[in-house]
mmCIF file of C-alpha atoms and ligand atoms in Angstrom:
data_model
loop_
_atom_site.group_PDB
_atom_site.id
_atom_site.type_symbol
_atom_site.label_atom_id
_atom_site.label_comp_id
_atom_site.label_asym_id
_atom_site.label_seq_id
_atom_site.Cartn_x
_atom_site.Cartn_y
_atom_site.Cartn_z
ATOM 1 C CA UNK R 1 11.313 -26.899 -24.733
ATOM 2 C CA UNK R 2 12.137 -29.318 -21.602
ATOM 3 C CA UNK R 3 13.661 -28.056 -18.305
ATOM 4 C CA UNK R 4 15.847 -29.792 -16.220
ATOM 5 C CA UNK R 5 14.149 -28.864 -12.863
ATOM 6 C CA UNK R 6 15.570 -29.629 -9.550
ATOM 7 C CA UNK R 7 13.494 -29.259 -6.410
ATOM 8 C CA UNK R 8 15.532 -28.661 -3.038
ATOM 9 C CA UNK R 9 13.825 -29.860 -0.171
ATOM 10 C CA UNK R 10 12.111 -32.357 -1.937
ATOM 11 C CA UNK R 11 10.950 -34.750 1.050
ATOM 12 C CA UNK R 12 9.190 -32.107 3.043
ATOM 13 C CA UNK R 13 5.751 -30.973 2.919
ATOM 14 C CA UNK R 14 6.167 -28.223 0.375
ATOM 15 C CA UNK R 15 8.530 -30.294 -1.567
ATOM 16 C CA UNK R 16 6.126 -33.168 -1.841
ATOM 17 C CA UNK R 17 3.414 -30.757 -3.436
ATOM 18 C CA UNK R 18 5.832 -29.429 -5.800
ATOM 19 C CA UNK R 19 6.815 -32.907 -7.428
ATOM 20 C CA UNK R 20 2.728 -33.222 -7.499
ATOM 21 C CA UNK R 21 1.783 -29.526 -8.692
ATOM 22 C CA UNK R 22 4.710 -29.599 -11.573
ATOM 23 C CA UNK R 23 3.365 -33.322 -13.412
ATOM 24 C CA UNK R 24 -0.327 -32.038 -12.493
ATOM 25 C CA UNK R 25 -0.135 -28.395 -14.340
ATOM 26 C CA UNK R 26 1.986 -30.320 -16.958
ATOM 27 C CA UNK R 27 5.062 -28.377 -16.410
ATOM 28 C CA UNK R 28 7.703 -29.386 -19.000
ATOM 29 C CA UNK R 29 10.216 -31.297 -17.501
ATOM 30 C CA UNK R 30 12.632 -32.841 -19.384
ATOM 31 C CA UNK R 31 14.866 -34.076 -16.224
ATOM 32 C CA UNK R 32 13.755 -34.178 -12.560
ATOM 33 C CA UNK R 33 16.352 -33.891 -9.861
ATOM 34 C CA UNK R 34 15.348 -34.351 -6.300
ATOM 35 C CA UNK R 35 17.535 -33.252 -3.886
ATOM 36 C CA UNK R 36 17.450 -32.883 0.111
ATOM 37 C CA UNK R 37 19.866 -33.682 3.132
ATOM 38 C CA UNK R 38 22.349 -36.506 3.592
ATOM 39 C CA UNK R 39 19.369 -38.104 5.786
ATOM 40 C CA UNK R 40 17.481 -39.137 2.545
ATOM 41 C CA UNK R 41 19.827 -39.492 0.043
ATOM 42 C CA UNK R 42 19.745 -42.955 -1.437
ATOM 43 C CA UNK R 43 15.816 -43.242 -0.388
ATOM 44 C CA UNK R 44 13.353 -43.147 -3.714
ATOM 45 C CA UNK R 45 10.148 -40.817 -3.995
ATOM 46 C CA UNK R 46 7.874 -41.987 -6.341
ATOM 47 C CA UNK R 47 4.950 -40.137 -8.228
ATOM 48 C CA UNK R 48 2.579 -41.616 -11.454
ATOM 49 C CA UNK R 49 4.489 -44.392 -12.900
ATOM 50 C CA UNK R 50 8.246 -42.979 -11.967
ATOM 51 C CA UNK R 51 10.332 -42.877 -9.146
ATOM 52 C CA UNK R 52 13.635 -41.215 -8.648
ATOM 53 C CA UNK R 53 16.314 -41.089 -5.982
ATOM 54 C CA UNK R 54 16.603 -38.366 -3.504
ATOM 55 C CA UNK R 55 20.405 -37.143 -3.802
ATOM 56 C CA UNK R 56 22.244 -35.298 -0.872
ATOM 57 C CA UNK R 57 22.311 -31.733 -1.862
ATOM 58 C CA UNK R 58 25.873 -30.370 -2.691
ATOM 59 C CA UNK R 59 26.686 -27.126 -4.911
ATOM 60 C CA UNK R 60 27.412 -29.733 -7.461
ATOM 61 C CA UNK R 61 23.723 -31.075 -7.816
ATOM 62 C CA UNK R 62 23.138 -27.617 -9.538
ATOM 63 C CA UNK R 63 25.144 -28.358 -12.349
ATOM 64 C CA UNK R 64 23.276 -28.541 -15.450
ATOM 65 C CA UNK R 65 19.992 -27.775 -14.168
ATOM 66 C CA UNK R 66 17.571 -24.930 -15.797
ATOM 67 C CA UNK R 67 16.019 -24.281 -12.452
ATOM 68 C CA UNK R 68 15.477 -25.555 -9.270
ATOM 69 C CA UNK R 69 12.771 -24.424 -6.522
ATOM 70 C CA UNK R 70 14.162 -24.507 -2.977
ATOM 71 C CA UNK R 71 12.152 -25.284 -0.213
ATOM 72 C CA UNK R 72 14.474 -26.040 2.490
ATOM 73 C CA UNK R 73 14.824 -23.315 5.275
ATOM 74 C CA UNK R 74 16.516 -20.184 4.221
ATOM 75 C CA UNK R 75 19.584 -21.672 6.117
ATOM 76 C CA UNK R 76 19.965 -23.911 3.128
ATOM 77 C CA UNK R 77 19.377 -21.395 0.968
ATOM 78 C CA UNK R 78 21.464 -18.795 1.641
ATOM 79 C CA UNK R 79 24.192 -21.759 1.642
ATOM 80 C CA UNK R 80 23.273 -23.136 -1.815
ATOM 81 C CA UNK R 81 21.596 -20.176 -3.990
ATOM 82 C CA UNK R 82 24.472 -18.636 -5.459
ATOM 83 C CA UNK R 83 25.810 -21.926 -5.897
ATOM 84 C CA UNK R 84 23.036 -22.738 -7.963
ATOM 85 C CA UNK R 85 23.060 -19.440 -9.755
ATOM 86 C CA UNK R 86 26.939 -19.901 -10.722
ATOM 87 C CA UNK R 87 26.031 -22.811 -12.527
ATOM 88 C CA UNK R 88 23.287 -21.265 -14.771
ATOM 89 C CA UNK R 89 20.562 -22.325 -12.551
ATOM 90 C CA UNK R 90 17.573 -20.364 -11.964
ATOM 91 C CA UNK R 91 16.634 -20.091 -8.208
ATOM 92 C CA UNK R 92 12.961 -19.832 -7.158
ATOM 93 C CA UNK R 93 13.372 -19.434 -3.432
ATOM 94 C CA UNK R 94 10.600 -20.306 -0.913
ATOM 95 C CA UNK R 95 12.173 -18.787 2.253
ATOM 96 C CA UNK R 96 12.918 -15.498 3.908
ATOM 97 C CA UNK R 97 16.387 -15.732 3.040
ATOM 98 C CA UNK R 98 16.514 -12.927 0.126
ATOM 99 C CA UNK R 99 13.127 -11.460 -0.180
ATOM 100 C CA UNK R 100 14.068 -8.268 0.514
ATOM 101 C CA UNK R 101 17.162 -8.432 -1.334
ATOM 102 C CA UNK R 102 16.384 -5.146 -3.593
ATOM 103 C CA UNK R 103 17.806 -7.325 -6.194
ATOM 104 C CA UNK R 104 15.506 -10.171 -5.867
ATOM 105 C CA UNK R 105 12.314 -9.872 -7.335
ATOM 106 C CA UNK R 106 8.811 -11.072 -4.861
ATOM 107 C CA UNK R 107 6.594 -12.181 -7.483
ATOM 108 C CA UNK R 108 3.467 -12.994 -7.149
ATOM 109 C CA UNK R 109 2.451 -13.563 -10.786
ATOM 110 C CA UNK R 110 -1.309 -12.594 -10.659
ATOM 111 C CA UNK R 111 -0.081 -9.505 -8.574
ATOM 112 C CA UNK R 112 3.259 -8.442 -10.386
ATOM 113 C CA UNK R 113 4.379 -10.538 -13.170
ATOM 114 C CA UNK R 114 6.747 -7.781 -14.609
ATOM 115 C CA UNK R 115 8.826 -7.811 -11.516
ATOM 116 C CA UNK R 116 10.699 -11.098 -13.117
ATOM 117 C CA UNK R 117 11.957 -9.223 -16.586
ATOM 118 C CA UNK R 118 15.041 -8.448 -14.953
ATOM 119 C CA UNK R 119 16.321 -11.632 -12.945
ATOM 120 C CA UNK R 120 19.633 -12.037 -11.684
ATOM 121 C CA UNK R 121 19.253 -15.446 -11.291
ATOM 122 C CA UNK R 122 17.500 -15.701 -7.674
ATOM 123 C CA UNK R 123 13.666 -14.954 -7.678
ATOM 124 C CA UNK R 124 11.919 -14.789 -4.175
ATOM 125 C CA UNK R 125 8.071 -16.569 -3.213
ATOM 126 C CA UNK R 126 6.380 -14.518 -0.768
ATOM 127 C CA UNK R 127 5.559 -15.522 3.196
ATOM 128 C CA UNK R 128 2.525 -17.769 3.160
ATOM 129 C CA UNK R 129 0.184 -15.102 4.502
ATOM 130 C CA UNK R 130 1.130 -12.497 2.631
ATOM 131 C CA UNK R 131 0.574 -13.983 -0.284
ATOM 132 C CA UNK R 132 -2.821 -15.491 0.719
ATOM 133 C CA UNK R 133 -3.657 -12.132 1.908
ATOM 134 C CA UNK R 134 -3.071 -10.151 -1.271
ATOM 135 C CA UNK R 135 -5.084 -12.165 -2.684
ATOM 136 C CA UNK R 136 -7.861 -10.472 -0.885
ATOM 137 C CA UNK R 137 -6.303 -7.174 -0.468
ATOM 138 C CA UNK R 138 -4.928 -6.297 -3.741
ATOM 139 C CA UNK R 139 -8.021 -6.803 -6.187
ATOM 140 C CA UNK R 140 -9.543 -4.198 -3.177
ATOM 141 C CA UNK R 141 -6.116 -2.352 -3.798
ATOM 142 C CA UNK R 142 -6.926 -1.598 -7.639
ATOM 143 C CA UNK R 143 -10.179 -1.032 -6.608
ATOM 144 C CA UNK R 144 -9.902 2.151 -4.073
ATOM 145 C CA UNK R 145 -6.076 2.721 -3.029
ATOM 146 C CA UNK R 146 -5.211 0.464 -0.156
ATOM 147 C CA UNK R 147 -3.673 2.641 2.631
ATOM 148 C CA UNK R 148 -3.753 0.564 6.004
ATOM 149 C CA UNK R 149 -4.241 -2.480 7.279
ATOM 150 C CA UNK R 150 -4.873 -4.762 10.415
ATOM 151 C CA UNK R 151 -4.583 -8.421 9.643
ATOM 152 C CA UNK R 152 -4.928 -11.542 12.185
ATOM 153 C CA UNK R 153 -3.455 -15.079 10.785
ATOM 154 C CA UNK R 154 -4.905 -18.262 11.507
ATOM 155 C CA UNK R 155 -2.066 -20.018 10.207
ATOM 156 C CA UNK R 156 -2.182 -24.011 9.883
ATOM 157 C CA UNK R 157 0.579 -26.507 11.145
ATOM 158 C CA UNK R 158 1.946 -27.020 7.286
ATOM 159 C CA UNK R 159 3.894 -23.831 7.688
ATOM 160 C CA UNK R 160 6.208 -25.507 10.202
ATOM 161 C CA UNK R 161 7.073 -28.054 7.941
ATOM 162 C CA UNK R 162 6.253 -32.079 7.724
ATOM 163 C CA UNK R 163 6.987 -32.184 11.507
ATOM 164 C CA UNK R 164 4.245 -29.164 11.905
ATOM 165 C CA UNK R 165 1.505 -31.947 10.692
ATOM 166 C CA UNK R 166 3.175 -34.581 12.582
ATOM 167 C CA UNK R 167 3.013 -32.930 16.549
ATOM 168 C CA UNK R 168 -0.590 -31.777 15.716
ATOM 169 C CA UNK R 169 -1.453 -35.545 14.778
ATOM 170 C CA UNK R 170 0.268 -37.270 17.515
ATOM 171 C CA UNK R 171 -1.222 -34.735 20.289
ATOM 172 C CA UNK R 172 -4.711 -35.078 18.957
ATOM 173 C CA UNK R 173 -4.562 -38.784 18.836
ATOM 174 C CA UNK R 174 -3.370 -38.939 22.459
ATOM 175 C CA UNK R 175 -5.884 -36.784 23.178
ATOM 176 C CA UNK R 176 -8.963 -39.353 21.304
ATOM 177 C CA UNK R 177 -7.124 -42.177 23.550
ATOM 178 C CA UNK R 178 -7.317 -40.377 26.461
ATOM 179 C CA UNK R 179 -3.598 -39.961 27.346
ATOM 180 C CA UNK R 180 -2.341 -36.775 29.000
ATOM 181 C CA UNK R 181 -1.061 -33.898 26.227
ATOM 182 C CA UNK R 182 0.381 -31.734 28.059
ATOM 183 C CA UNK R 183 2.966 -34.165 29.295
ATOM 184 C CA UNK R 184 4.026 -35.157 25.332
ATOM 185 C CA UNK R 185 7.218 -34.027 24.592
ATOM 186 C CA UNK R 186 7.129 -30.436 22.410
ATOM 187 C CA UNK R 187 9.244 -31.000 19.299
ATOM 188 C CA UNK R 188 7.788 -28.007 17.055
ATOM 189 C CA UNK R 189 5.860 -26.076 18.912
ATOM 190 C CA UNK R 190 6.432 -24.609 22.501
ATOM 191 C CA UNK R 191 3.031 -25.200 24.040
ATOM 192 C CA UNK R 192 0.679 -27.785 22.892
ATOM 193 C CA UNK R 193 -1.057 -26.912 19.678
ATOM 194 C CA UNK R 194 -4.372 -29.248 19.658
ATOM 195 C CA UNK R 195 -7.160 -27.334 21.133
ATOM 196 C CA UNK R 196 -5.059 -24.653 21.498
ATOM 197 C CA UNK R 197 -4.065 -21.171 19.872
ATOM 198 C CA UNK R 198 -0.562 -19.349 19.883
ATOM 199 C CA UNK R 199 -0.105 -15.957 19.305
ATOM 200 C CA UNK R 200 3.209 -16.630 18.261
ATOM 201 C CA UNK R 201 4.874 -17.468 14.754
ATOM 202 C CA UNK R 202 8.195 -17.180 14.005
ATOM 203 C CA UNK R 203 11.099 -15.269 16.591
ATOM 204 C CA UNK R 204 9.800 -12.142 18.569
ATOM 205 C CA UNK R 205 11.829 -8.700 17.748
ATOM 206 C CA UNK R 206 12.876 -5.986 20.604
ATOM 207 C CA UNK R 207 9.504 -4.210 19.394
ATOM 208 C CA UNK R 208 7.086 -7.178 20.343
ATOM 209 C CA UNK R 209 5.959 -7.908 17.259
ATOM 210 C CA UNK R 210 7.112 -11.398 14.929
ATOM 211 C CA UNK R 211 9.528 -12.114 11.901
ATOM 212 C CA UNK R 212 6.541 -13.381 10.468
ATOM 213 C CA UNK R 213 4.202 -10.439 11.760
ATOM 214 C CA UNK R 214 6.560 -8.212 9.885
ATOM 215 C CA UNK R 215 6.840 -10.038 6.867
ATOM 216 C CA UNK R 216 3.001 -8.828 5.843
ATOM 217 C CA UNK R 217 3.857 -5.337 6.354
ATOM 218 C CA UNK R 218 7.653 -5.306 4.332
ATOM 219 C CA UNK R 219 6.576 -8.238 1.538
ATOM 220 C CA UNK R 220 3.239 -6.351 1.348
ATOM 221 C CA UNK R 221 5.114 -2.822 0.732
ATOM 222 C CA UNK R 222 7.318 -4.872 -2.040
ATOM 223 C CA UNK R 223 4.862 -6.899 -3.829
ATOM 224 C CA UNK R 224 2.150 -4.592 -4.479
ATOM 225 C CA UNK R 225 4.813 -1.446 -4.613
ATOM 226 C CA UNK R 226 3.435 0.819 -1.523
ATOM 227 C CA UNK R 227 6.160 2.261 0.047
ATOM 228 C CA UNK R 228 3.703 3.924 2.269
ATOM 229 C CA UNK R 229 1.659 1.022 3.628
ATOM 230 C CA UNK R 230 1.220 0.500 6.960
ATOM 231 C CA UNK R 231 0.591 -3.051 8.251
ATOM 232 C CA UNK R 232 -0.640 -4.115 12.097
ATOM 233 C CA UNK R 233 -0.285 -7.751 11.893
ATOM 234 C CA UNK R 234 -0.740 -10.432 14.418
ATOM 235 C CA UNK R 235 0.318 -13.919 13.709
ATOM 236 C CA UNK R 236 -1.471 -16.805 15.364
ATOM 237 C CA UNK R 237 -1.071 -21.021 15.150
ATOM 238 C CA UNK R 238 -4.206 -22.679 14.904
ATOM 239 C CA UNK R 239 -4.619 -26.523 15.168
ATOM 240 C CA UNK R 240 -5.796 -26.876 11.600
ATOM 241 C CA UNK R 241 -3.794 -29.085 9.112
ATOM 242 C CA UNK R 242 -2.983 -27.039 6.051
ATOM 243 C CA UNK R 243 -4.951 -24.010 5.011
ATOM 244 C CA UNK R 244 -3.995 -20.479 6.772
ATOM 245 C CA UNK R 245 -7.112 -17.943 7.053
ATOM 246 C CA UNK R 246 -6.740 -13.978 7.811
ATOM 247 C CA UNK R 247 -9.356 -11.959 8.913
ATOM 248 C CA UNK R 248 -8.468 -7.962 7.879
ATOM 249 C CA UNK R 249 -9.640 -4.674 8.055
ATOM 250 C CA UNK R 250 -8.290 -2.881 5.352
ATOM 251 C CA UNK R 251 -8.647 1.167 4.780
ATOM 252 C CA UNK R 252 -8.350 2.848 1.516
ATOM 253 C CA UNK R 253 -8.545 5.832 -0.676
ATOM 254 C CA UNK R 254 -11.109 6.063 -2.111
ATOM 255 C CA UNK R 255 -14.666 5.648 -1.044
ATOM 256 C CA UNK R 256 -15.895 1.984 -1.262
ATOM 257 C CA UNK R 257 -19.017 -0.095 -0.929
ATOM 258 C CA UNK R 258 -19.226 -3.938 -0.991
ATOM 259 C CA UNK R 259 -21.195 -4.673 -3.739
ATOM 260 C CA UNK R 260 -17.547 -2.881 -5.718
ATOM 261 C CA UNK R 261 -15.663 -5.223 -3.801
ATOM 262 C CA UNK R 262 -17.081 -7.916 -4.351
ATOM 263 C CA UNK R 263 -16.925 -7.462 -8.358
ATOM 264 C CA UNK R 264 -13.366 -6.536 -7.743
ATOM 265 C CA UNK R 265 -13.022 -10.130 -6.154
ATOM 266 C CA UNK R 266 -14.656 -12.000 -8.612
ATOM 267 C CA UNK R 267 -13.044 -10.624 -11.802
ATOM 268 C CA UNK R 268 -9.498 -11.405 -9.954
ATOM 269 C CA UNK R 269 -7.521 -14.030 -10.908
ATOM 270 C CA UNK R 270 -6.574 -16.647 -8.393
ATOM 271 C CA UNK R 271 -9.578 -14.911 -5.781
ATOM 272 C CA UNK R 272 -13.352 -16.642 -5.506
ATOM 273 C CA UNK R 273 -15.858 -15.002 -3.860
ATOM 274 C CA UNK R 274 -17.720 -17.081 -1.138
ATOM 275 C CA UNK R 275 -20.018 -14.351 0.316
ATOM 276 C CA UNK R 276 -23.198 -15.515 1.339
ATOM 277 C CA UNK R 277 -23.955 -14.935 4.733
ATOM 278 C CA UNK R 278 -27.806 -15.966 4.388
ATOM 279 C CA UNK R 279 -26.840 -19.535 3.130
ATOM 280 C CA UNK R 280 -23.700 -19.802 5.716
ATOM 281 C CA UNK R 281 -21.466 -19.703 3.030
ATOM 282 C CA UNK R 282 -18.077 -18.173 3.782
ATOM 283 C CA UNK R 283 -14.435 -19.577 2.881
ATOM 284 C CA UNK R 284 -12.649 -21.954 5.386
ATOM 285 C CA UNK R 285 -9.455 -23.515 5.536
ATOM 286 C CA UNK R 286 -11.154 -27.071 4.995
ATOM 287 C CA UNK R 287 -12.594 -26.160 1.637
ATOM 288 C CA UNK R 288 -9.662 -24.160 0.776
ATOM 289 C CA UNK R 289 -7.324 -27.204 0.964
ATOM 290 C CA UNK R 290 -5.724 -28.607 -2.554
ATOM 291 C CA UNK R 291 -7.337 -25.792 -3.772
ATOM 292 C CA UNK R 292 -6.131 -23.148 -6.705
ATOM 293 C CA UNK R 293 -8.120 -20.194 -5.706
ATOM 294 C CA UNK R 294 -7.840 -18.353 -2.622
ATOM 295 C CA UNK R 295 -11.322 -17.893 -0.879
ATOM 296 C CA UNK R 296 -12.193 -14.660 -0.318
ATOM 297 C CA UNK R 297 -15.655 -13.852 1.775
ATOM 298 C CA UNK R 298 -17.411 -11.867 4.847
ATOM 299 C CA UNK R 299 -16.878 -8.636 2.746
ATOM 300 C CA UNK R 300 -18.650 -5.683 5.094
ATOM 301 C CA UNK R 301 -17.772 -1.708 5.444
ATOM 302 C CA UNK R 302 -15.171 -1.569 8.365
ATOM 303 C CA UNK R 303 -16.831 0.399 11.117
ATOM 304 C CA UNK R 304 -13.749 2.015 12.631
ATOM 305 C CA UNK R 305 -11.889 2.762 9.628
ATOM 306 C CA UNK R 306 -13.199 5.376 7.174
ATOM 307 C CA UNK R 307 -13.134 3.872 3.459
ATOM 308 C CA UNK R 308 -12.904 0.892 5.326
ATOM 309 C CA UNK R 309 -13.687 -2.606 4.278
ATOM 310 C CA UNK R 310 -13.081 -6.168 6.725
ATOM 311 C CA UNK R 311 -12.491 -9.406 4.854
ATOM 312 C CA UNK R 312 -11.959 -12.536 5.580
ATOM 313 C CA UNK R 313 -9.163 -14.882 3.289
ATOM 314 C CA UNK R 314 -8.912 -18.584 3.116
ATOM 315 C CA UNK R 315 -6.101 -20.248 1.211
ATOM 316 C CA UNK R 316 -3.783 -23.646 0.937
ATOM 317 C CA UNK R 317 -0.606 -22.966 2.720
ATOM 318 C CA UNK R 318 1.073 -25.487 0.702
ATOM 319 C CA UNK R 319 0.034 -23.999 -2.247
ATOM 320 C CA UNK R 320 -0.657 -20.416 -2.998
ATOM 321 C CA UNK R 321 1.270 -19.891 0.196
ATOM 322 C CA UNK R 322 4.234 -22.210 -1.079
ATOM 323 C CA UNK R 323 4.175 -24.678 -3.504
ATOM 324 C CA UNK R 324 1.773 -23.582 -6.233
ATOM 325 C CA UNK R 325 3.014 -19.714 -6.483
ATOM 326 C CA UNK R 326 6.474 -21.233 -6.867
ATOM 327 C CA UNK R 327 5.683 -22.775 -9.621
ATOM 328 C CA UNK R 328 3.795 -19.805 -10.978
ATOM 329 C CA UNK R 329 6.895 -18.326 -11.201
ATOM 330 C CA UNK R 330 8.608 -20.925 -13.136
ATOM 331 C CA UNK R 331 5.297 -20.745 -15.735
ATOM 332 C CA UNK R 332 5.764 -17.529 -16.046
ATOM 333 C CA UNK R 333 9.527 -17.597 -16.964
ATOM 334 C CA UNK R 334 8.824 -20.099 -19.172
ATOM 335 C CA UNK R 335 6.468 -17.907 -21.196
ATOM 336 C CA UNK R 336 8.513 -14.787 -21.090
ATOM 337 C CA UNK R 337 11.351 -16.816 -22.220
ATOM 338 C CA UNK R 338 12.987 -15.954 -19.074
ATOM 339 C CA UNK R 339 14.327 -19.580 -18.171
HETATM 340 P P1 A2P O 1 15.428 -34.124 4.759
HETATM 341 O O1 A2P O 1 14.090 -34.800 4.654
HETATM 342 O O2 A2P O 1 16.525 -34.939 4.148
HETATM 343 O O3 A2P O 1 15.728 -33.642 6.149
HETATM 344 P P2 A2P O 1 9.989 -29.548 6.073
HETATM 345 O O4 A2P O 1 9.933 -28.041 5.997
HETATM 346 O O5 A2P O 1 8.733 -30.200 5.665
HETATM 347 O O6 A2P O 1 10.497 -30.006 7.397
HETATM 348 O O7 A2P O 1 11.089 -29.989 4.974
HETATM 349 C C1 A2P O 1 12.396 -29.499 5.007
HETATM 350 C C2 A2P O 1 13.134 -29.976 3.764
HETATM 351 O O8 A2P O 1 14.449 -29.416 3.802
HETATM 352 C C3 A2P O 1 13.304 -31.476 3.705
HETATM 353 O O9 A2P O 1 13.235 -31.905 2.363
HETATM 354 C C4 A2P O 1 14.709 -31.655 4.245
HETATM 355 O O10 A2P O 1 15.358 -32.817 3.815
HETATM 356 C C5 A2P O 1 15.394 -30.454 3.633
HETATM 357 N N1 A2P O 1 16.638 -30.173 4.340
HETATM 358 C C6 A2P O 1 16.825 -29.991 5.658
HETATM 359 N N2 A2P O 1 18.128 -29.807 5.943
HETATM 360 C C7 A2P O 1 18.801 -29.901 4.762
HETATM 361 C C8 A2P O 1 20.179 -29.813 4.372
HETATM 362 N N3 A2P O 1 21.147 -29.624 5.264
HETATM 363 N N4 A2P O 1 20.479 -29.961 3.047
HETATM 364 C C9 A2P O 1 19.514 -30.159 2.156
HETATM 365 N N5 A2P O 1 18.197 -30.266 2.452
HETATM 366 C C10 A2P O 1 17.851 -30.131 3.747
#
């Protein structure tokens, strides 16, 4: 069996890994559609020994397709999902736009793979740091009962998009020549972002908090099906390239210990332990780019929480946080005969 795959929002950063991730893990495509705005339509994209031509997206480049990942801004898909859907097109959907749609499963396939059995045609990929973050927490989850937790991002450029990667280059090359960055225009972010922090990702809400801040705390209550979870969350954008880290202190159940944790870490799929403080060995984002695994490391008992444990979680935002769980998903129709 041979899909006809279509990838929306082919020409950005998370589109560009999917074309890469889908011939990589040998996904079978029988027909590759590429599809993005009226900007690149007519322009060719190119990857082994083929190329194709981007096409403007309209609900007609649906037609005929067996599924199609979006990765273009929930904007575009809230516009072109149903559209898809209509014309017997399965829709794995990287945005916001309908993960909390109670009829929209949030799959993350190591996590909860029965959550696609009963697709209505739309299934949702998780926030990038949520589902870097479960890959930590929820192996601890099964472990001792996760009740609580406080998590701080360190979430790389690729999550705003090509243009994310773009403003950090430019503003650190000005800054090697010696030219002054803090009179570059700002296209992406509002303050500079080399040698800088912000504590700020995604709109604020009345409350104080972020979308994104909030999108641990409601995809984390979904995903791992906690109704009861409660989530302090604070969302930060670092100047590195393309892996997102969280640091978390997590409380639980159950009584735990380390040594328990870390065997719940290492027999988890899509988790590797990196926790060796004596030889310096902890995940970070640099080894956790174009990487599979999440990195999971700096395991120790939380000293305010009781039954508490702090962690510390690298993983590729393109990837696990984007790209590669999206395609999960597909996989994992594919062998439930759900395509
Ligand atoms: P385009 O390159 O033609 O603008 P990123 O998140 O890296 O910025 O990528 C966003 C992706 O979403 C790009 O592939 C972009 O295509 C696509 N996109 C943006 N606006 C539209 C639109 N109106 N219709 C279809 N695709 C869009």
């Amino acid at each position: 069996m041979a899909y006809k795959v279509g990838i929306l929002g082919a020409t950005g950063a998370v589109g560009q890994e999917i074309i890469r991730l889908l011939h990589e893990r040998n996904f079978p495509i029988g027909e590759l559609r590429l599809l993005a705005s009226a900007r690149s339509a007519g322009k060719t994209q190119s990857y082994g020994d083929q190329t194709w031509t981007i096409e403007e997206t309209t609900p007609e480049s649906f037609a005929g397709l067996d599924i199609c990942i979006f990765s273009a801004g929930a904007g575009q898909s809230k516009m072109f999902a149903q559209e898809a859907v209509q014309r017997g097109c399965v829709v794995v959907d990287n945005s916001s736009a309908f993960r909390q749609d109670p009829d929209v499963p949030l799959v993350i396939p190591e996590i909860n793979p029965d959550a696609v059995d009963g697709h209505k045609g739309i299934l949702a990929n998780p926030n990038c740091s949520t589902a870097i973050s479960l890959m930590g927490l929820y192996p601890l989850h099964k472990a001792f009962g996760l009740k609580s937790f406080i998590a701080s991002t360190y979430q790389a450029v690729s999550g705003s998009g090509a243009e994310g990667i773009v403003e950090l280059e430019k503003q650190a090359r000005a800054w090697a020549e010696g030219r002054p960055v803090s009179e570059m225009k700002k296209e992406v972010y509002p303050h500079q972002i080399a040698f800088n922090l912000l504590p700020h990702v995604d709109d604020f809400l009345d409350d104080g908090y972020t979308k994104e801040e909030m999108k641990m705390l409601n995809e984390g209550r979904k995903i791992m099906g906690l109704d009861d979870l409660k989530v302090t969350c604070t969302c930060v954008r670092v100047p590195v390239f393309r892996a997102h880290s969280i640091s978390i202190s997590a409380q639980f159940e159950k009584p735990v210990s380390v040594e328990a944790a870390r065997e719940a870490i290492r027999h988890f799929d899509g988790a590797e332990l990196v926790d060796n403080p004596a030889e310096l060995e902890y995940p970070m984002p640099l080894n956790y780019s174009e990487v599979v695994p999440c990195g999971v490391g700096r395991i120790r008992k939380d000293s305010v929480f009781e039954n508490g444990l702090a962690l510390w979680v690298c993983g590729d935002q393109l990837w696990k946080g984007a790209a590669l769980n999206a395609i999960q998903v597909a996989e994992l129709l594919h062998t439930k005969g759900k395509l």
